[in-house]
CSV table of C-alpha atoms and ligand atoms in Angstrom, one decimal:
chain,number,residue,atom,x,y,z
A,23,MET,CA,12.4,12.0,38.5
A,24,THR,CA,15.3,14.2,37.7
A,25,PRO,CA,14.2,17.6,36.4
A,26,ILE,CA,15.9,19.1,33.3
A,27,GLU,CA,16.1,22.8,32.8
A,28,ILE,CA,15.0,23.9,29.3
A,29,VAL,CA,15.4,27.6,29.8
A,30,PRO,CA,15.4,29.5,33.1
A,31,GLY,CA,11.9,29.0,34.7
A,32,VAL,CA,10.9,26.1,32.5
A,33,ARG,CA,11.8,22.5,33.5
A,34,TRP,CA,11.0,19.1,32.1
A,35,ILE,CA,9.6,17.0,35.0
A,36,GLY,CA,8.4,13.9,33.1
A,37,ALA,CA,8.9,10.2,33.3
A,38,MET,CA,11.2,7.9,31.2
A,39,HIS,CA,9.9,4.5,30.1
A,40,PRO,CA,12.9,3.1,28.2
A,41,ASP,CA,12.1,-0.6,28.5
A,42,LEU,CA,8.6,-0.2,27.0
A,43,ARG,CA,8.4,-2.2,23.7
A,44,ILE,CA,4.7,-1.9,22.8
A,45,PHE,CA,3.0,1.4,23.5
A,46,ASP,CA,-0.7,1.0,24.6
A,47,ASP,CA,-0.5,-2.7,23.5
A,48,LEU,CA,-0.6,-1.3,20.0
A,49,LEU,CA,2.5,0.4,18.7
A,50,PRO,CA,6.1,-0.8,18.6
A,51,THR,CA,8.6,1.4,20.4
A,52,ARG,CA,12.3,0.7,19.5
A,53,ARG,CA,13.6,2.8,22.4
A,54,GLY,CA,10.6,3.0,24.8
A,55,THR,CA,9.0,6.4,25.3
A,56,THR,CA,8.9,9.3,27.7
A,57,TYR,CA,5.8,11.1,29.2
A,58,ASN,CA,6.8,14.7,29.2
A,59,SER,CA,5.4,17.0,31.8
A,60,TYR,CA,6.8,20.5,32.3
A,61,LEU,CA,7.0,23.0,35.1
A,62,VAL,CA,6.7,26.7,34.2
A,63,GLY,CA,7.6,29.5,36.6
A,64,GLU,CA,10.0,30.5,39.4
A,65,GLU,CA,7.9,31.9,42.3
A,66,GLU,CA,4.5,30.5,41.3
A,67,PHE,CA,4.1,27.7,38.9
A,68,ALA,CA,2.0,26.0,36.2
A,69,VAL,CA,2.3,22.3,35.5
A,70,VAL,CA,1.9,21.4,31.9
A,71,ASP,CA,0.5,17.8,31.5
A,72,THR,CA,1.3,14.9,33.8
A,73,VAL,CA,2.6,11.4,33.3
A,74,LYS,CA,1.3,7.9,32.9
A,75,GLY,CA,-0.4,6.6,36.1
A,76,ILE,CA,2.2,3.9,36.9
A,77,PHE,CA,4.7,6.8,37.5
A,78,ALA,CA,2.4,8.9,39.6
A,79,GLU,CA,4.0,8.2,43.0
A,80,ASP,CA,7.5,9.1,41.8
A,81,TYR,CA,6.1,12.1,39.9
A,82,ILE,CA,4.2,13.6,42.8
A,83,SER,CA,7.0,13.0,45.2
A,84,GLY,CA,9.6,14.5,42.8
A,85,LEU,CA,7.4,17.5,42.3
A,86,SER,CA,6.8,18.1,45.9
A,87,GLY,CA,10.5,17.9,46.6
A,88,MET,CA,11.1,20.5,44.0
A,89,VAL,CA,8.5,23.2,44.8
A,90,ASP,CA,5.9,24.1,47.4
A,91,LEU,CA,2.8,22.6,45.9
A,92,ASN,CA,0.7,25.5,47.2
A,93,ARG,CA,2.5,27.7,44.7
A,94,ILE,CA,1.2,25.7,41.8
A,95,LYS,CA,-1.5,28.0,40.4
A,96,ALA,CA,-2.4,26.3,37.2
A,97,VAL,CA,-2.5,22.8,35.7
A,98,VAL,CA,-2.6,22.8,31.9
A,99,VAL,CA,-4.2,19.7,30.4
A,100,HIS,CA,-3.4,19.6,26.7
A,101,HIS,CA,-5.0,16.2,26.1
A,102,THR,CA,-6.7,13.8,28.4
A,103,GLU,CA,-5.5,10.4,27.1
A,104,PRO,CA,-4.2,8.5,30.2
A,105,ASP,CA,-0.6,8.5,29.2
A,106,HIS,CA,-0.8,12.3,30.0
A,107,SER,CA,-3.6,12.4,32.5
A,108,GLY,CA,-2.8,9.2,34.4
A,109,SER,CA,-1.3,11.2,37.3
A,110,LEU,CA,-3.6,14.1,37.1
A,111,GLY,CA,-6.0,12.9,39.8
A,112,ALA,CA,-3.2,12.4,42.2
A,113,LEU,CA,-1.8,15.8,41.4
A,114,LEU,CA,-5.2,17.6,41.7
A,115,ASP,CA,-5.6,16.0,45.2
A,116,ARG,CA,-2.4,17.8,46.2
A,117,VAL,CA,-3.1,21.1,44.5
A,118,PRO,CA,-6.8,21.6,45.0
A,119,LYS,CA,-6.6,25.4,44.6
A,120,ALA,CA,-4.8,25.2,41.2
A,121,THR,CA,-7.0,26.1,38.2
A,122,VAL,CA,-7.2,23.5,35.5
A,123,HIS,CA,-7.0,24.8,31.9
A,124,MET,CA,-8.2,22.6,29.1
A,125,THR,CA,-10.7,22.5,26.2
A,126,LYS,CA,-14.4,21.7,26.6
A,127,PRO,CA,-14.1,18.2,25.1
A,128,GLY,CA,-11.2,17.6,27.5
A,129,ARG,CA,-13.4,18.5,30.5
A,130,LEU,CA,-16.0,16.2,29.2
A,131,TYR,CA,-13.6,13.3,28.8
A,132,LEU,CA,-11.9,13.9,32.1
A,133,LYS,CA,-15.1,13.4,34.0
A,134,ASP,CA,-15.3,9.8,32.8
A,135,LEU,CA,-11.5,9.2,32.8
A,136,LEU,CA,-11.1,10.2,36.4
A,137,ASN,CA,-14.7,9.3,37.3
A,138,ARG,CA,-15.1,12.5,39.2
A,139,PRO,CA,-16.1,16.0,38.1
A,140,VAL,CA,-13.2,18.4,37.5
A,141,GLU,CA,-13.6,22.1,37.7
A,142,ALA,CA,-11.8,23.8,34.8
A,143,CYS,CA,-11.5,27.1,33.1
A,144,THR,CA,-11.9,26.1,29.4
A,145,ILE,CA,-9.8,27.8,26.8
A,146,ASP,CA,-12.9,29.5,25.5
A,147,GLU,CA,-13.1,31.3,28.9
A,148,CYS,CA,-9.4,31.8,29.5
A,149,THR,CA,-7.4,32.2,26.4
A,150,GLU,CA,-4.2,33.0,28.2
A,151,ILE,CA,-2.9,33.2,31.7
A,152,SER,CA,0.1,34.7,33.5
A,153,ILE,CA,2.3,32.7,35.8
A,154,GLY,CA,4.7,35.3,37.4
A,155,ASP,CA,6.2,37.0,34.4
A,156,LYS,CA,5.4,34.2,32.0
A,157,THR,CA,2.4,34.3,29.7
A,158,LEU,CA,0.8,31.0,28.6
A,159,ARG,CA,-1.4,31.4,25.5
A,160,PHE,CA,-3.7,28.5,24.6
A,161,ILE,CA,-4.3,27.4,21.0
A,162,PRO,CA,-7.0,24.8,20.2
A,163,ALA,CA,-5.5,21.9,18.1
A,164,PRO,CA,-8.4,19.4,17.9
A,165,PHE,CA,-7.6,15.8,16.9
A,166,LEU,CA,-3.9,16.0,17.6
A,167,HIS,CA,-4.6,13.4,18.6
A,168,TRP,CA,-8.0,13.4,20.3
A,169,PRO,CA,-10.8,16.0,19.8
A,170,ASP,CA,-9.8,17.5,23.2
A,171,THR,CA,-6.3,18.6,22.2
A,172,MET,CA,-4.7,22.0,22.4
A,173,PHE,CA,-1.2,23.6,22.3
A,174,THR,CA,0.2,26.3,24.6
A,175,TYR,CA,2.6,29.0,23.5
A,176,LEU,CA,4.9,30.4,26.2
A,177,VAL,CA,5.2,33.9,24.9
A,178,GLU,CA,8.3,35.2,26.6
A,179,ASP,CA,10.4,32.1,26.0
A,180,ARG,CA,8.9,31.4,22.5
A,181,ILE,CA,8.3,27.8,23.5
A,182,LEU,CA,5.4,25.8,22.0
A,183,PHE,CA,4.0,22.9,24.0
A,184,THR,CA,2.4,20.6,21.5
A,185,CYS,CA,1.4,17.5,23.4
A,186,ASP,CA,1.3,14.5,21.0
A,187,ALA,CA,2.1,16.5,17.9
A,188,PHE,CA,5.8,16.5,17.1
A,189,GLY,CA,6.2,13.7,19.6
A,190,THR,CA,8.3,10.6,19.3
A,191,HIS,CA,8.2,7.3,21.2
A,192,PHE,CA,11.9,7.4,22.0
A,193,SER,CA,13.6,7.5,25.4
A,194,ASP,CA,17.0,9.0,25.9
A,195,GLU,CA,17.8,10.8,29.1
A,196,ARG,CA,19.7,13.5,27.3
A,197,MET,CA,16.3,14.7,26.1
A,198,PHE,CA,17.3,17.4,23.7
A,199,ASP,CA,17.2,16.7,20.0
A,200,ASP,CA,20.8,17.9,19.5
A,201,LEU,CA,22.1,15.5,22.3
A,202,VAL,CA,20.1,12.3,21.9
A,203,ASP,CA,20.8,9.4,19.4
A,204,ASP,CA,19.2,9.6,16.0
A,205,PHE,CA,15.4,9.5,16.3
A,206,GLU,CA,14.3,10.7,12.9
A,207,ALA,CA,12.8,7.3,11.9
A,208,ASP,CA,11.0,7.0,15.2
A,209,LEU,CA,9.5,10.5,14.8
A,210,GLU,CA,8.3,9.4,11.3
A,211,LEU,CA,6.9,6.2,12.7
A,212,TYR,CA,5.0,8.1,15.4
A,213,TYR,CA,3.5,10.4,12.8
A,214,ASP,CA,2.6,7.4,10.6
A,215,THR,CA,0.9,5.4,13.4
A,216,ILE,CA,-0.6,8.1,15.6
A,217,VAL,CA,-1.0,11.4,13.8
A,218,ARG,CA,-1.6,10.4,10.2
A,219,PRO,CA,-5.3,9.7,10.5
A,220,PHE,CA,-5.8,13.4,11.3
A,221,ARG,CA,-3.9,14.8,8.3
A,222,GLY,CA,-6.3,17.6,7.7
A,223,HIS,CA,-6.2,18.7,11.3
A,224,VAL,CA,-2.4,18.7,11.2
A,225,LEU,CA,-2.5,21.3,8.3
A,226,ALA,CA,-5.1,23.3,10.2
A,227,ALA,CA,-3.0,23.4,13.3
A,228,LEU,CA,0.1,24.4,11.3
A,229,GLU,CA,-1.9,27.2,9.9
A,230,LYS,CA,-2.7,28.4,13.4
A,231,ILE,CA,0.9,28.5,14.5
A,232,LYS,CA,2.4,29.8,11.2
A,233,ASP,CA,3.0,33.3,12.6
A,234,LEU,CA,4.4,32.3,15.9
A,235,ASP,CA,8.1,32.8,16.6
A,236,VAL,CA,8.9,29.3,18.0
A,237,ARG,CA,12.4,28.7,19.5
A,238,ILE,CA,11.7,25.4,21.1
A,239,ILE,CA,9.0,22.7,20.6
A,240,CYS,CA,8.2,20.8,23.7
A,241,PRO,CA,6.1,17.7,22.8
A,242,SER,CA,4.6,15.2,25.3
A,243,HIS,CA,6.7,12.2,24.1
A,244,GLY,CA,10.4,12.0,23.3
A,245,PRO,CA,13.0,14.6,22.6
A,246,ILE,CA,12.6,18.3,23.1
A,247,LEU,CA,13.1,20.0,19.7
A,248,ARG,CA,15.3,23.0,20.1
A,249,THR,CA,17.5,22.6,17.0
A,250,ASP,CA,15.7,24.4,14.1
A,251,PRO,CA,12.1,23.8,15.2
A,252,ALA,CA,11.0,25.1,11.8
A,253,ARG,CA,12.4,22.0,10.2
A,254,TYR,CA,10.0,19.8,12.2
A,255,VAL,CA,7.1,22.0,11.3
A,256,GLU,CA,8.0,21.7,7.7
A,257,LYS,CA,8.4,18.0,8.0
A,258,TYR,CA,4.9,17.7,9.5
A,259,ARG,CA,3.6,19.9,6.7
A,260,LYS,CA,5.2,17.6,4.1
A,261,LEU,CA,4.0,14.5,5.8
A,262,ALA,CA,0.4,15.8,5.9
A,263,THR,CA,0.3,17.1,2.3
A,264,LEU,CA,-0.9,14.7,-0.4
A,265,ASP,CA,1.5,13.7,-3.2
A,266,ASP,CA,1.2,15.3,-6.5
A,267,HIS,CA,-0.8,13.0,-8.9
A,268,PRO,CA,-1.7,15.0,-12.0
A,269,ARG,CA,-4.0,12.1,-13.2
A,270,PRO,CA,-6.6,10.2,-11.1
A,271,TYR,CA,-4.5,7.8,-9.0
A,272,ILE,CA,-5.8,4.2,-8.6
A,273,VAL,CA,-4.2,1.8,-6.2
A,274,LEU,CA,-4.5,-2.0,-6.4
A,275,ILE,CA,-3.2,-3.9,-3.3
A,276,TYR,CA,-3.2,-7.7,-3.5
A,277,MET,CA,-2.0,-10.9,-2.0
A,278,THR,CA,-1.8,-14.1,-4.0
A,279,ALA,CA,-0.9,-17.6,-2.7
A,280,HIS,CA,-0.8,-19.4,-6.0
A,281,GLY,CA,-0.6,-16.5,-8.4
A,282,ASN,CA,-4.3,-16.6,-9.5
A,283,THR,CA,-5.5,-13.4,-7.7
A,284,GLY,CA,-2.3,-11.7,-8.8
A,285,ARG,CA,-3.1,-12.5,-12.4
A,286,MET,CA,-6.7,-11.2,-12.0
A,287,VAL,CA,-5.4,-7.9,-10.4
A,288,GLN,CA,-2.8,-7.4,-13.2
A,289,ALA,CA,-5.6,-7.9,-15.8
A,290,VAL,CA,-7.8,-5.3,-13.9
A,291,ALA,CA,-4.8,-2.9,-14.0
A,292,GLU,CA,-4.4,-3.5,-17.8
A,293,GLY,CA,-8.0,-2.5,-18.2
A,294,MET,CA,-7.6,0.6,-16.2
A,295,GLN,CA,-4.6,1.7,-18.3
A,296,GLN,CA,-6.9,2.1,-21.2
A,297,LEU,CA,-8.0,5.3,-19.6
A,298,ASP,CA,-6.0,8.4,-18.6
A,299,VAL,CA,-5.3,7.3,-15.1
A,300,GLU,CA,-2.2,6.5,-13.0
A,301,VAL,CA,-2.2,2.9,-11.8
A,302,ASP,CA,-0.2,1.7,-8.8
A,303,VAL,CA,-0.1,-2.1,-8.2
A,304,LEU,CA,1.2,-3.1,-4.7
A,305,HIS,CA,1.9,-6.7,-3.8
A,306,ILE,CA,1.6,-6.9,0.0
A,307,THR,CA,4.8,-8.8,0.5
A,308,GLU,CA,6.8,-6.0,-1.1
A,309,VAL,CA,5.4,-3.0,0.8
A,310,ASP,CA,5.4,-1.9,4.4
A,311,ASP,CA,2.5,-0.3,6.3
A,312,ALA,CA,3.8,3.2,5.7
A,313,ARG,CA,3.8,2.7,2.0
A,314,VAL,CA,0.3,1.2,2.1
A,315,ARG,CA,-1.0,4.0,4.2
A,316,ARG,CA,0.5,6.7,1.9
A,317,ALA,CA,-1.0,5.0,-1.2
A,318,MET,CA,-4.4,4.6,0.5
A,319,GLU,CA,-4.4,8.2,1.6
A,320,ASN,CA,-3.6,9.5,-1.9
A,321,ALA,CA,-5.9,7.1,-3.9
A,322,ASP,CA,-8.8,8.2,-5.9
A,323,GLY,CA,-9.8,4.6,-6.3
A,324,LEU,CA,-8.9,1.5,-4.3
A,325,VAL,CA,-9.0,-2.2,-5.4
A,326,PHE,CA,-8.1,-5.1,-3.1
A,327,GLY,CA,-7.1,-8.5,-4.5
A,328,VAL,CA,-8.3,-10.9,-1.8
A,329,PRO,CA,-8.1,-14.7,-2.2
A,330,THR,CA,-10.3,-16.8,0.0
A,331,MET,CA,-8.5,-19.1,2.5
A,332,VAL,CA,-10.3,-21.3,5.0
A,333,ARG,CA,-13.5,-19.5,4.3
A,334,ASP,CA,-12.1,-16.0,5.2
A,335,VAL,CA,-9.9,-13.1,4.2
A,336,PRO,CA,-6.3,-14.2,5.0
A,337,PRO,CA,-4.8,-12.5,8.0
A,338,PRO,CA,-2.2,-10.4,6.1
A,339,MET,CA,-5.0,-8.9,4.0
A,340,TRP,CA,-7.2,-8.3,7.0
A,341,HIS,CA,-4.3,-6.3,8.3
A,342,VAL,CA,-4.2,-4.2,5.1
A,343,LEU,CA,-7.9,-3.7,5.3
A,344,SER,CA,-7.5,-2.6,8.9
A,345,LEU,CA,-5.2,0.2,7.8
A,346,LEU,CA,-8.1,1.9,6.0
A,347,SER,CA,-9.1,3.4,9.3
A,348,THR,CA,-5.6,4.8,10.0
A,349,VAL,CA,-5.7,7.3,7.1
A,350,GLN,CA,-8.0,10.0,5.9
A,351,LEU,CA,-9.6,8.4,2.8
A,352,ARG,CA,-10.5,10.4,-0.3
A,353,ALA,CA,-11.2,7.5,-2.8
A,354,LYS,CA,-14.4,7.8,-4.8
A,355,CYS,CA,-14.9,4.1,-5.1
A,356,ALA,CA,-13.4,0.8,-4.1
A,357,ALA,CA,-13.6,-2.9,-5.0
A,358,ALA,CA,-12.5,-6.3,-3.9
A,359,LEU,CA,-11.9,-9.4,-6.1
A,360,GLY,CA,-10.0,-12.6,-5.9
A,361,SER,CA,-9.7,-16.2,-6.8
A,362,TYR,CA,-10.9,-19.0,-4.5
A,363,GLY,CA,-10.9,-22.7,-4.3
A,364,TRP,CA,-13.9,-23.9,-2.2
A,365,SER,CA,-16.4,-21.3,-1.2
A,366,GLY,CA,-15.1,-17.7,-2.0
A,367,GLU,CA,-16.4,-15.7,1.0
A,368,ALA,CA,-13.4,-13.3,1.2
A,369,ARG,CA,-14.6,-10.9,-1.5
A,370,THR,CA,-17.9,-10.2,0.2
A,371,PHE,CA,-16.2,-9.9,3.6
A,372,ALA,CA,-13.7,-7.4,2.2
A,373,GLU,CA,-16.5,-5.5,0.4
A,374,GLN,CA,-18.3,-5.2,3.7
A,375,ARG,CA,-15.2,-3.7,5.3
A,376,LEU,CA,-15.0,-1.2,2.4
A,377,LYS,CA,-18.7,-0.3,3.0
A,378,ASP,CA,-18.0,0.1,6.7
A,379,MET,CA,-15.3,2.6,5.8
A,380,ARG,CA,-18.0,4.5,3.9
A,381,LEU,CA,-16.4,3.8,0.6
A,382,LYS,CA,-18.6,3.4,-2.4
A,383,VAL,CA,-18.2,-0.2,-3.5
A,384,CYS,CA,-18.1,-1.0,-7.2
A,385,GLU,CA,-19.1,-4.7,-7.1
A,386,PHE,CA,-17.0,-7.1,-9.2
A,387,GLY,CA,-19.5,-9.6,-10.7
A,388,LEU,CA,-17.0,-12.3,-11.7
A,389,ARG,CA,-16.6,-15.4,-9.5
A,390,LYS,CA,-13.8,-17.6,-10.7
A,391,LYS,CA,-12.7,-20.8,-9.1
A,392,PHE,CA,-9.0,-21.5,-9.0
A,393,THR,CA,-7.1,-20.6,-12.2
A,394,PRO,CA,-8.5,-17.7,-14.3
A,395,THR,CA,-9.1,-18.5,-17.9
A,396,GLU,CA,-8.4,-16.1,-20.8
A,397,GLU,CA,-12.1,-15.3,-20.9
A,398,SER,CA,-12.2,-14.5,-17.2
A,399,LEU,CA,-9.1,-12.3,-17.5
A,400,GLN,CA,-10.8,-10.4,-20.2
A,401,GLU,CA,-13.7,-9.8,-17.8
A,402,CYS,CA,-11.2,-8.5,-15.3
A,403,ARG,CA,-9.8,-6.1,-18.0
A,404,LYS,CA,-13.4,-4.9,-18.7
A,405,PHE,CA,-14.0,-4.4,-15.0
A,406,GLY,CA,-10.7,-2.4,-14.7
A,407,GLU,CA,-11.9,-0.1,-17.5
A,408,ASP,CA,-15.3,0.4,-15.9
A,409,PHE,CA,-13.7,1.1,-12.5
A,410,ALA,CA,-11.3,3.6,-14.0
A,411,ALA,CA,-14.3,5.3,-15.8
A,412,GLU,CA,-16.1,5.5,-12.5
A,413,VAL,CA,-13.1,7.1,-10.9
A,414,THR,CA,-12.6,9.6,-13.7
A,415,ALA,CA,-16.3,10.5,-14.0
A,416,GLY,CA,-16.7,14.2,-13.1
A,417,GLU,CA,-12.9,14.9,-13.1
B,30,LIG,FE1,0.3,10.5,24.1
B,30,LIG,FE2,-2.7,10.7,22.5
B,30,LIG,O1,-1.6,10.5,23.9
């Protein structure tokens, strides 16, 4: 580990993981990631978060070569997910007298993550601490990105440590946003895949920090944001704010192997347009996940066009249905429909998924084998009209 000075008395002491291509077996990382840990202080010290467990040995040996570990008085745990707490057990073994600062949920999780009790002063008990002449003020920021999460504001240096929020899976040893390669798309992907399900909590956290004078944002992944941090705050605000849809917004997402489900969906959309609603029809081959998530998040009503293939929902549509849990839904009702050739199970499987997502399902009564007739398309138009009426009821 090679420390990087951020300002006098504040150093980055994290780990670089540039060759990582899938984070947590889940998310693509074009340029790997970093696990950002920070060291605050000059005579006595606070460690802010740790690094993934596979880097523990290098992390602890680097830290012990840098400072007398007996002078570490505090360990701040913003969030207990193992990419940040993976080296915490090894650190605590070496600094048994340091006080751990974290939230109550964090303390609860840590017990089962480390499989040992951890003494901690929770932020309800210690709202701020002093390390030499530096003041660390703790700010709860739940669900960014676990219920345990908090921020820390370093008052004298106007640095905000934000853990996952404002993070990026992007490894560049130059570390500062004004020095590294362009990472804007990676920052947006990170928001989209990690932070987006907690949209409301993002806005709540931004409200809490709105009066802070922030000179530098130090997240737990990727570049340190010292160039116009307010721009990143505004970017998060924009990403977390719903689009402006003056009329009820209904989204139809479909796949269609032979065009039949597509024709049914178009007919449903025609029926909806008889009412004063905005209708957005998305063909899954023409939209990426970010577009689908944004549409789902904004939708007042959701309809899925799902053909049956080999007695099931086809994999691309299962993927779309899986995205329902990656956004904060506000839709009043949802439906699934589709053409089939043999048995037609996909619609009921998709409906069950919608129910599992606590959506009210408007059941589509029509079962049409293979090619829809003009009569069945007319039934689709009628269903679209009824669905739109349900969405607009009480508006
Ligand atoms: Fe980077 Fe939620 O952990």
